[in-house]
């Protein structure tokens, strides 16, 4: 009887508590009244929490009398108590300037006093090397650099030297430090032949800073040597790292980017490149800013930052699937140059106009995917896609960890509950046989191939392949073979701390697809909701651009970004050369900075006159700045189609879109410590961005302004 009464009492109390629960909603903004996405909201004393969405909106269940805590990096944590009549809590968070001055936020979001900041850089003075009795620099470094291990095999004439800066990171055992002498990558043997007295400076970069500066080849650390008498100067971004060492405390890998320089039109009038509709770099940068991390220069791909945003280009009206648009203005950050914009607008198809889809979800469920921002976020993102499927669309699911297997055979989009249930069952664990997973996914996609349909593998991973074919080259060869099947590839990156950007970009580029980075559900909504057709349906493949500048009016030009998309001029008409894909509704924007004829610029270097070749300008085209040609293939075609657009030499007032694109490009240049930003300031970026905010229906441009301000505060 007592037990029965106890159960009744507990049930009654539970009902009372449940009855006092209420839904609290509201909008959180920053100090300027702009929506603040990603604010962490939690009911104190419970595990009940949520985050604000892209518009700063949130909803949470809480009991009357409870206290809700609101926190966001760089802002003062706020608390609000729920009163009897409280249903809405909205307010503006206040900047915490004091904490920003006293605290450094490291890559993993751990706050430390600035005086306790960990360094990944060490400088060895020349006199330290000379004081040693060792005859060469390699042995002189021993004992001067923490974590440095030097192994010399065969002390005879043919001795070999191996330099390791930290513990083994590669399963193959290739873990030697990268050695750079006067700007050239050399072997340890070459370094060992240099006498200490001939060294001007030696800088050792350890940790992930090496890969941030030199790409994957620097992932095991970098030894940078400058010799006496050399004219070599350290790149600007390397100097920046030496002066202010980065606190990269993770294993994210980015390929090295060598910034485009000005090209002399007399010797190189053609600029040829593949389009890039990937947007992963921007969302990854946003994640780093929101986490309080320093941004590695090689993670900044300016073209992906610019192309993250939509621009008001007109829809195509002719037989071609995209419109061509150009604009010419005075460069906002350099009065001696002009800025040119070349924009493409892909034809937009409504979802009910898209062909039937044969989609294969290829999901990484290895141990590295266990974090909340990886597999759990991944499953939620895929559910957004599933909810848009039609009865004629079919989905299969392949997963891989130590091995690969099929967890869902082709299933109609009408059976959404079945597909979602299969996603919900996924758990992480084991190693990462990515190559095996790709093989199985493509095999399944080919087996269920839809003629005239949309056949696509959608890979979701952090890129950490470590079983079987796993290197970037291995992946490139594998995907190049698979794209011949007619199956396209979309690559979604998740998580941080082990994110392999270079590998995922290689997969997308070689697989006739696109690459996105999902950092929040808001980004998932953008990729699978707002841009559903562009993400999944290709309207043109192998899209190439070739711009010919008129030497009568242009001395030199510089393509801003697209460094890893450059093509040889002859590749433009070579239909065997792969290039980028354009999806339904996608826009592509490219910016050129040009130096007009007659303008003196320190960016231009003199060249010798040619003896056998005469440079004669065609006077009949003096009113033209450039001619731009486009080549593309239909999604199922093998022969390219060419379009031509001529741009007249006419400087105009910048449009709203041009101002904003300029702001994003300039900010990317500043993040990369570019030598071409003309010592511009952050306020130059903010002024341009605010002038170019325009209608901003989705708030993405306002978010950019907030991110620039937030990173500057950090």
PDB file of N, CA and C in Angstrom, residues 549-611:
ATOM      1  N   UNK A 549      43.118  39.877 -72.342  1.00  0.00           N
ATOM      2  CA  UNK A 549      43.193  41.304 -72.051  1.00  0.00           C
ATOM      3  C   UNK A 549      43.814  42.053 -73.236  1.00  0.00           C
ATOM      4  N   UNK A 550      43.314  43.255 -73.463  1.00  0.00           N
ATOM      5  CA  UNK A 550      43.763  44.082 -74.581  1.00  0.00           C
ATOM      6  C   UNK A 550      45.022  44.854 -74.185  1.00  0.00           C
ATOM      7  N   UNK A 551      46.176  44.560 -74.793  1.00  0.00           N
ATOM      8  CA  UNK A 551      47.421  45.227 -74.403  1.00  0.00           C
ATOM      9  C   UNK A 551      47.430  46.725 -74.714  1.00  0.00           C
ATOM     10  N   UNK A 552      46.475  47.180 -75.508  1.00  0.00           N
ATOM     11  CA  UNK A 552      46.412  48.609 -75.808  1.00  0.00           C
ATOM     12  C   UNK A 552      45.937  49.413 -74.607  1.00  0.00           C
ATOM     13  N   UNK A 553      45.222  48.766 -73.686  1.00  0.00           N
ATOM     14  CA  UNK A 553      44.677  49.495 -72.529  1.00  0.00           C
ATOM     15  C   UNK A 553      45.063  48.867 -71.188  1.00  0.00           C
ATOM     16  N   UNK A 554      45.578  47.621 -71.195  1.00  0.00           N
ATOM     17  CA  UNK A 554      45.931  46.934 -69.946  1.00  0.00           C
ATOM     18  C   UNK A 554      47.411  46.562 -69.964  1.00  0.00           C
ATOM     19  N   UNK A 555      48.137  46.992 -68.920  1.00  0.00           N
ATOM     20  CA  UNK A 555      49.544  46.598 -68.782  1.00  0.00           C
ATOM     21  C   UNK A 555      49.674  45.221 -68.156  1.00  0.00           C
ATOM     22  N   UNK A 556      48.900  45.013 -67.079  1.00  0.00           N
ATOM     23  CA  UNK A 556      49.012  43.765 -66.313  1.00  0.00           C
ATOM     24  C   UNK A 556      47.693  43.477 -65.622  1.00  0.00           C
ATOM     25  N   UNK A 557      47.511  42.216 -65.236  1.00  0.00           N
ATOM     26  CA  UNK A 557      46.293  41.793 -64.549  1.00  0.00           C
ATOM     27  C   UNK A 557      46.644  40.756 -63.492  1.00  0.00           C
ATOM     28  N   UNK A 558      45.753  40.620 -62.544  1.00  0.00           N
ATOM     29  CA  UNK A 558      45.939  39.603 -61.501  1.00  0.00           C
ATOM     30  C   UNK A 558      44.588  38.996 -61.166  1.00  0.00           C
ATOM     31  N   UNK A 559      44.475  37.674 -61.315  1.00  0.00           N
ATOM     32  CA  UNK A 559      43.261  36.962 -60.918  1.00  0.00           C
ATOM     33  C   UNK A 559      43.288  36.793 -59.404  1.00  0.00           C
ATOM     34  N   UNK A 560      42.243  37.259 -58.738  1.00  0.00           N
ATOM     35  CA  UNK A 560      42.187  37.187 -57.276  1.00  0.00           C
ATOM     36  C   UNK A 560      41.562  35.850 -56.870  1.00  0.00           C
ATOM     37  N   UNK A 561      42.387  34.963 -56.309  1.00  0.00           N
ATOM     38  CA  UNK A 561      41.915  33.626 -55.964  1.00  0.00           C
ATOM     39  C   UNK A 561      42.047  32.669 -57.135  1.00  0.00           C
ATOM     40  N   UNK A 562      41.410  31.509 -57.022  1.00  0.00           N
ATOM     41  CA  UNK A 562      41.414  30.463 -58.053  1.00  0.00           C
ATOM     42  C   UNK A 562      42.815  29.881 -58.283  1.00  0.00           C
ATOM     43  N   UNK A 563      43.710  30.014 -57.294  1.00  0.00           N
ATOM     44  CA  UNK A 563      45.083  29.520 -57.486  1.00  0.00           C
ATOM     45  C   UNK A 563      45.142  28.032 -57.815  1.00  0.00           C
ATOM     46  N   UNK A 564      44.247  27.237 -57.223  1.00  0.00           N
ATOM     47  CA  UNK A 564      44.279  25.799 -57.501  1.00  0.00           C
ATOM     48  C   UNK A 564      43.319  25.405 -58.620  1.00  0.00           C
ATOM     49  N   UNK A 565      42.852  26.404 -59.383  1.00  0.00           N
ATOM     50  CA  UNK A 565      41.957  26.142 -60.516  1.00  0.00           C
ATOM     51  C   UNK A 565      42.549  26.616 -61.845  1.00  0.00           C
ATOM     52  N   UNK A 566      43.803  27.063 -61.814  1.00  0.00           N
ATOM     53  CA  UNK A 566      44.420  27.586 -63.027  1.00  0.00           C
ATOM     54  C   UNK A 566      44.634  26.475 -64.056  1.00  0.00           C
ATOM     55  N   UNK A 567      44.443  26.823 -65.321  1.00  0.00           N
ATOM     56  CA  UNK A 567      44.643  25.884 -66.419  1.00  0.00           C
ATOM     57  C   UNK A 567      45.675  26.453 -67.394  1.00  0.00           C
ATOM     58  N   UNK A 568      46.336  25.576 -68.108  1.00  0.00           N
ATOM     59  CA  UNK A 568      47.200  26.022 -69.204  1.00  0.00           C
ATOM     60  C   UNK A 568      46.306  26.606 -70.295  1.00  0.00           C
ATOM     61  N   UNK A 569      46.802  27.595 -71.013  1.00  0.00           N
ATOM     62  CA  UNK A 569      45.977  28.247 -72.036  1.00  0.00           C
ATOM     63  C   UNK A 569      45.457  27.249 -73.066  1.00  0.00           C
ATOM     64  N   UNK A 570      46.276  26.263 -73.418  1.00  0.00           N
ATOM     65  CA  UNK A 570      45.858  25.275 -74.418  1.00  0.00           C
ATOM     66  C   UNK A 570      44.787  24.320 -73.889  1.00  0.00           C
ATOM     67  N   UNK A 571      44.646  24.246 -72.560  1.00  0.00           N
ATOM     68  CA  UNK A 571      43.621  23.372 -71.977  1.00  0.00           C
ATOM     69  C   UNK A 571      42.204  23.871 -72.253  1.00  0.00           C
ATOM     70  N   UNK A 572      42.090  25.149 -72.609  1.00  0.00           N
ATOM     71  CA  UNK A 572      40.764  25.736 -72.805  1.00  0.00           C
ATOM     72  C   UNK A 572      40.003  25.032 -73.917  1.00  0.00           C
ATOM     73  N   UNK A 573      40.676  24.692 -74.996  1.00  0.00           N
ATOM     74  CA  UNK A 573      39.993  24.039 -76.122  1.00  0.00           C
ATOM     75  C   UNK A 573      40.208  22.527 -76.129  1.00  0.00           C
ATOM     76  N   UNK A 574      40.836  22.005 -75.085  1.00  0.00           N
ATOM     77  CA  UNK A 574      41.083  20.560 -74.983  1.00  0.00           C
ATOM     78  C   UNK A 574      39.951  19.923 -74.186  1.00  0.00           C
ATOM     79  N   UNK A 575      39.080  19.213 -74.856  1.00  0.00           N
ATOM     80  CA  UNK A 575      37.895  18.639 -74.213  1.00  0.00           C
ATOM     81  C   UNK A 575      38.215  17.460 -73.307  1.00  0.00           C
ATOM     82  N   UNK A 576      39.455  17.018 -73.302  1.00  0.00           N
ATOM     83  CA  UNK A 576      39.814  15.927 -72.389  1.00  0.00           C
ATOM     84  C   UNK A 576      40.191  16.459 -71.003  1.00  0.00           C
ATOM     85  N   UNK A 577      40.368  17.778 -70.877  1.00  0.00           N
ATOM     86  CA  UNK A 577      40.773  18.366 -69.603  1.00  0.00           C
ATOM     87  C   UNK A 577      39.553  18.634 -68.724  1.00  0.00           C
ATOM     88  N   UNK A 578      39.628  18.156 -67.506  1.00  0.00           N
ATOM     89  CA  UNK A 578      38.526  18.300 -66.557  1.00  0.00           C
ATOM     90  C   UNK A 578      38.458  19.727 -66.027  1.00  0.00           C
ATOM     91  N   UNK A 579      37.249  20.176 -65.711  1.00  0.00           N
ATOM     92  CA  UNK A 579      37.065  21.499 -65.107  1.00  0.00           C
ATOM     93  C   UNK A 579      35.844  21.438 -64.194  1.00  0.00           C
ATOM     94  N   UNK A 580      35.401  22.603 -63.689  1.00  0.00           N
ATOM     95  CA  UNK A 580      34.354  22.640 -62.675  1.00  0.00           C
ATOM     96  C   UNK A 580      32.951  22.473 -63.234  1.00  0.00           C
ATOM     97  N   UNK A 581      32.018  22.176 -62.331  1.00  0.00           N
ATOM     98  CA  UNK A 581      30.621  21.967 -62.689  1.00  0.00           C
ATOM     99  C   UNK A 581      29.754  23.111 -62.163  1.00  0.00           C
ATOM    100  N   UNK A 582      28.656  23.386 -62.869  1.00  0.00           N
ATOM    101  CA  UNK A 582      27.724  24.434 -62.462  1.00  0.00           C
ATOM    102  C   UNK A 582      26.371  23.801 -62.195  1.00  0.00           C
ATOM    103  N   UNK A 583      25.808  24.062 -61.002  1.00  0.00           N
ATOM    104  CA  UNK A 583      24.527  23.498 -60.625  1.00  0.00           C
ATOM    105  C   UNK A 583      23.381  24.451 -60.887  1.00  0.00           C
ATOM    106  N   UNK A 584      22.181  23.934 -60.807  1.00  0.00           N
ATOM    107  CA  UNK A 584      20.972  24.736 -61.010  1.00  0.00           C
ATOM    108  C   UNK A 584      20.959  25.936 -60.067  1.00  0.00           C
ATOM    109  N   UNK A 585      20.842  27.149 -60.643  1.00  0.00           N
ATOM    110  CA  UNK A 585      20.752  28.360 -59.837  1.00  0.00           C
ATOM    111  C   UNK A 585      22.063  28.872 -59.278  1.00  0.00           C
ATOM    112  N   UNK A 586      23.152  28.143 -59.493  1.00  0.00           N
ATOM    113  CA  UNK A 586      24.439  28.573 -58.948  1.00  0.00           C
ATOM    114  C   UNK A 586      24.947  29.837 -59.647  1.00  0.00           C
ATOM    115  N   UNK A 587      25.673  30.661 -58.889  1.00  0.00           N
ATOM    116  CA  UNK A 587      26.389  31.793 -59.470  1.00  0.00           C
ATOM    117  C   UNK A 587      27.880  31.574 -59.282  1.00  0.00           C
ATOM    118  N   UNK A 588      28.665  32.115 -60.214  1.00  0.00           N
ATOM    119  CA  UNK A 588      30.124  32.059 -60.129  1.00  0.00           C
ATOM    120  C   UNK A 588      30.643  33.465 -60.369  1.00  0.00           C
ATOM    121  N   UNK A 589      31.521  33.932 -59.493  1.00  0.00           N
ATOM    122  CA  UNK A 589      32.092  35.276 -59.622  1.00  0.00           C
ATOM    123  C   UNK A 589      33.609  35.196 -59.576  1.00  0.00           C
ATOM    124  N   UNK A 590      34.252  35.902 -60.510  1.00  0.00           N
ATOM    125  CA  UNK A 590      35.714  36.008 -60.523  1.00  0.00           C
ATOM    126  C   UNK A 590      36.081  37.482 -60.586  1.00  0.00           C
ATOM    127  N   UNK A 591      37.110  37.864 -59.830  1.00  0.00           N
ATOM    128  CA  UNK A 591      37.574  39.249 -59.789  1.00  0.00           C
ATOM    129  C   UNK A 591      39.005  39.337 -60.315  1.00  0.00           C
ATOM    130  N   UNK A 592      39.245  40.334 -61.146  1.00  0.00           N
ATOM    131  CA  UNK A 592      40.586  40.646 -61.634  1.00  0.00           C
ATOM    132  C   UNK A 592      40.960  42.054 -61.194  1.00  0.00           C
ATOM    133  N   UNK A 593      42.198  42.237 -60.759  1.00  0.00           N
ATOM    134  CA  UNK A 593      42.737  43.567 -60.556  1.00  0.00           C
ATOM    135  C   UNK A 593      43.650  43.863 -61.744  1.00  0.00           C
ATOM    136  N   UNK A 594      43.421  44.987 -62.434  1.00  0.00           N
ATOM    137  CA  UNK A 594      44.183  45.297 -63.638  1.00  0.00           C
ATOM    138  C   UNK A 594      44.907  46.635 -63.481  1.00  0.00           C
ATOM    139  N   UNK A 595      46.081  46.714 -64.086  1.00  0.00           N
ATOM    140  CA  UNK A 595      46.873  47.950 -64.102  1.00  0.00           C
ATOM    141  C   UNK A 595      46.771  48.537 -65.507  1.00  0.00           C
ATOM    142  N   UNK A 596      46.135  49.707 -65.659  1.00  0.00           N
ATOM    143  CA  UNK A 596      45.971  50.296 -66.994  1.00  0.00           C
ATOM    144  C   UNK A 596      47.305  50.725 -67.596  1.00  0.00           C
ATOM    145  N   UNK A 597      47.333  50.856 -68.896  1.00  0.00           N
ATOM    146  CA  UNK A 597      48.511  51.356 -69.608  1.00  0.00           C
ATOM    147  C   UNK A 597      48.798  52.784 -69.153  1.00  0.00           C
ATOM    148  N   UNK A 598      50.088  53.070 -68.952  1.00  0.00           N
ATOM    149  CA  UNK A 598      50.487  54.412 -68.561  1.00  0.00           C
ATOM    150  C   UNK A 598      50.600  54.629 -67.071  1.00  0.00           C
ATOM    151  N   UNK A 599      50.166  53.653 -66.270  1.00  0.00           N
ATOM    152  CA  UNK A 599      50.233  53.773 -64.813  1.00  0.00           C
ATOM    153  C   UNK A 599      51.504  53.101 -64.305  1.00  0.00           C
ATOM    154  N   UNK A 600      52.259  53.812 -63.479  1.00  0.00           N
ATOM    155  CA  UNK A 600      53.456  53.227 -62.878  1.00  0.00           C
ATOM    156  C   UNK A 600      53.055  52.484 -61.613  1.00  0.00           C
ATOM    157  N   UNK A 601      53.569  51.268 -61.456  1.00  0.00           N
ATOM    158  CA  UNK A 601      53.217  50.455 -60.294  1.00  0.00           C
ATOM    159  C   UNK A 601      54.428  49.660 -59.834  1.00  0.00           C
ATOM    160  N   UNK A 602      54.629  49.596 -58.515  1.00  0.00           N
ATOM    161  CA  UNK A 602      55.754  48.812 -57.997  1.00  0.00           C
ATOM    162  C   UNK A 602      55.495  47.314 -58.124  1.00  0.00           C
ATOM    163  N   UNK A 603      54.260  46.941 -58.494  1.00  0.00           N
ATOM    164  CA  UNK A 603      53.963  45.524 -58.716  1.00  0.00           C
ATOM    165  C   UNK A 603      54.500  45.037 -60.060  1.00  0.00           C
ATOM    166  N   UNK A 604      54.815  45.970 -60.961  1.00  0.00           N
ATOM    167  CA  UNK A 604      55.290  45.596 -62.295  1.00  0.00           C
ATOM    168  C   UNK A 604      56.807  45.562 -62.341  1.00  0.00           C
ATOM    169  N   UNK A 605      57.332  44.530 -62.927  1.00  0.00           N
ATOM    170  CA  UNK A 605      58.785  44.392 -63.104  1.00  0.00           C
ATOM    171  C   UNK A 605      59.114  44.572 -64.589  1.00  0.00           C
ATOM    172  N   UNK A 606      60.231  45.218 -64.865  1.00  0.00           N
ATOM    173  CA  UNK A 606      60.650  45.418 -66.252  1.00  0.00           C
ATOM    174  C   UNK A 606      61.070  44.091 -66.882  1.00  0.00           C
ATOM    175  N   UNK A 607      60.788  43.938 -68.164  1.00  0.00           N
ATOM    176  CA  UNK A 607      61.229  42.751 -68.900  1.00  0.00           C
ATOM    177  C   UNK A 607      62.014  43.208 -70.125  1.00  0.00           C
ATOM    178  N   UNK A 608      62.905  42.365 -70.583  1.00  0.00           N
ATOM    179  CA  UNK A 608      63.742  42.699 -71.737  1.00  0.00           C
ATOM    180  C   UNK A 608      62.900  42.744 -73.008  1.00  0.00           C
ATOM    181  N   UNK A 609      63.322  43.603 -73.940  1.00  0.00           N
ATOM    182  CA  UNK A 609      62.654  43.648 -75.243  1.00  0.00           C
ATOM    183  C   UNK A 609      62.921  42.353 -75.994  1.00  0.00           C
ATOM    184  N   UNK A 610      61.922  41.903 -76.748  1.00  0.00           N
ATOM    185  CA  UNK A 610      62.052  40.677 -77.525  1.00  0.00           C
ATOM    186  C   UNK A 610      62.721  40.976 -78.863  1.00  0.00           C
ATOM    187  N   UNK A 611      63.607  40.096 -79.268  1.00  0.00           N
ATOM    188  CA  UNK A 611      64.336  40.291 -80.523  1.00  0.00           C
ATOM    189  C   UNK A 611      63.551  39.782 -81.731  1.00  0.00           C
TER     190      UNK A 611
END
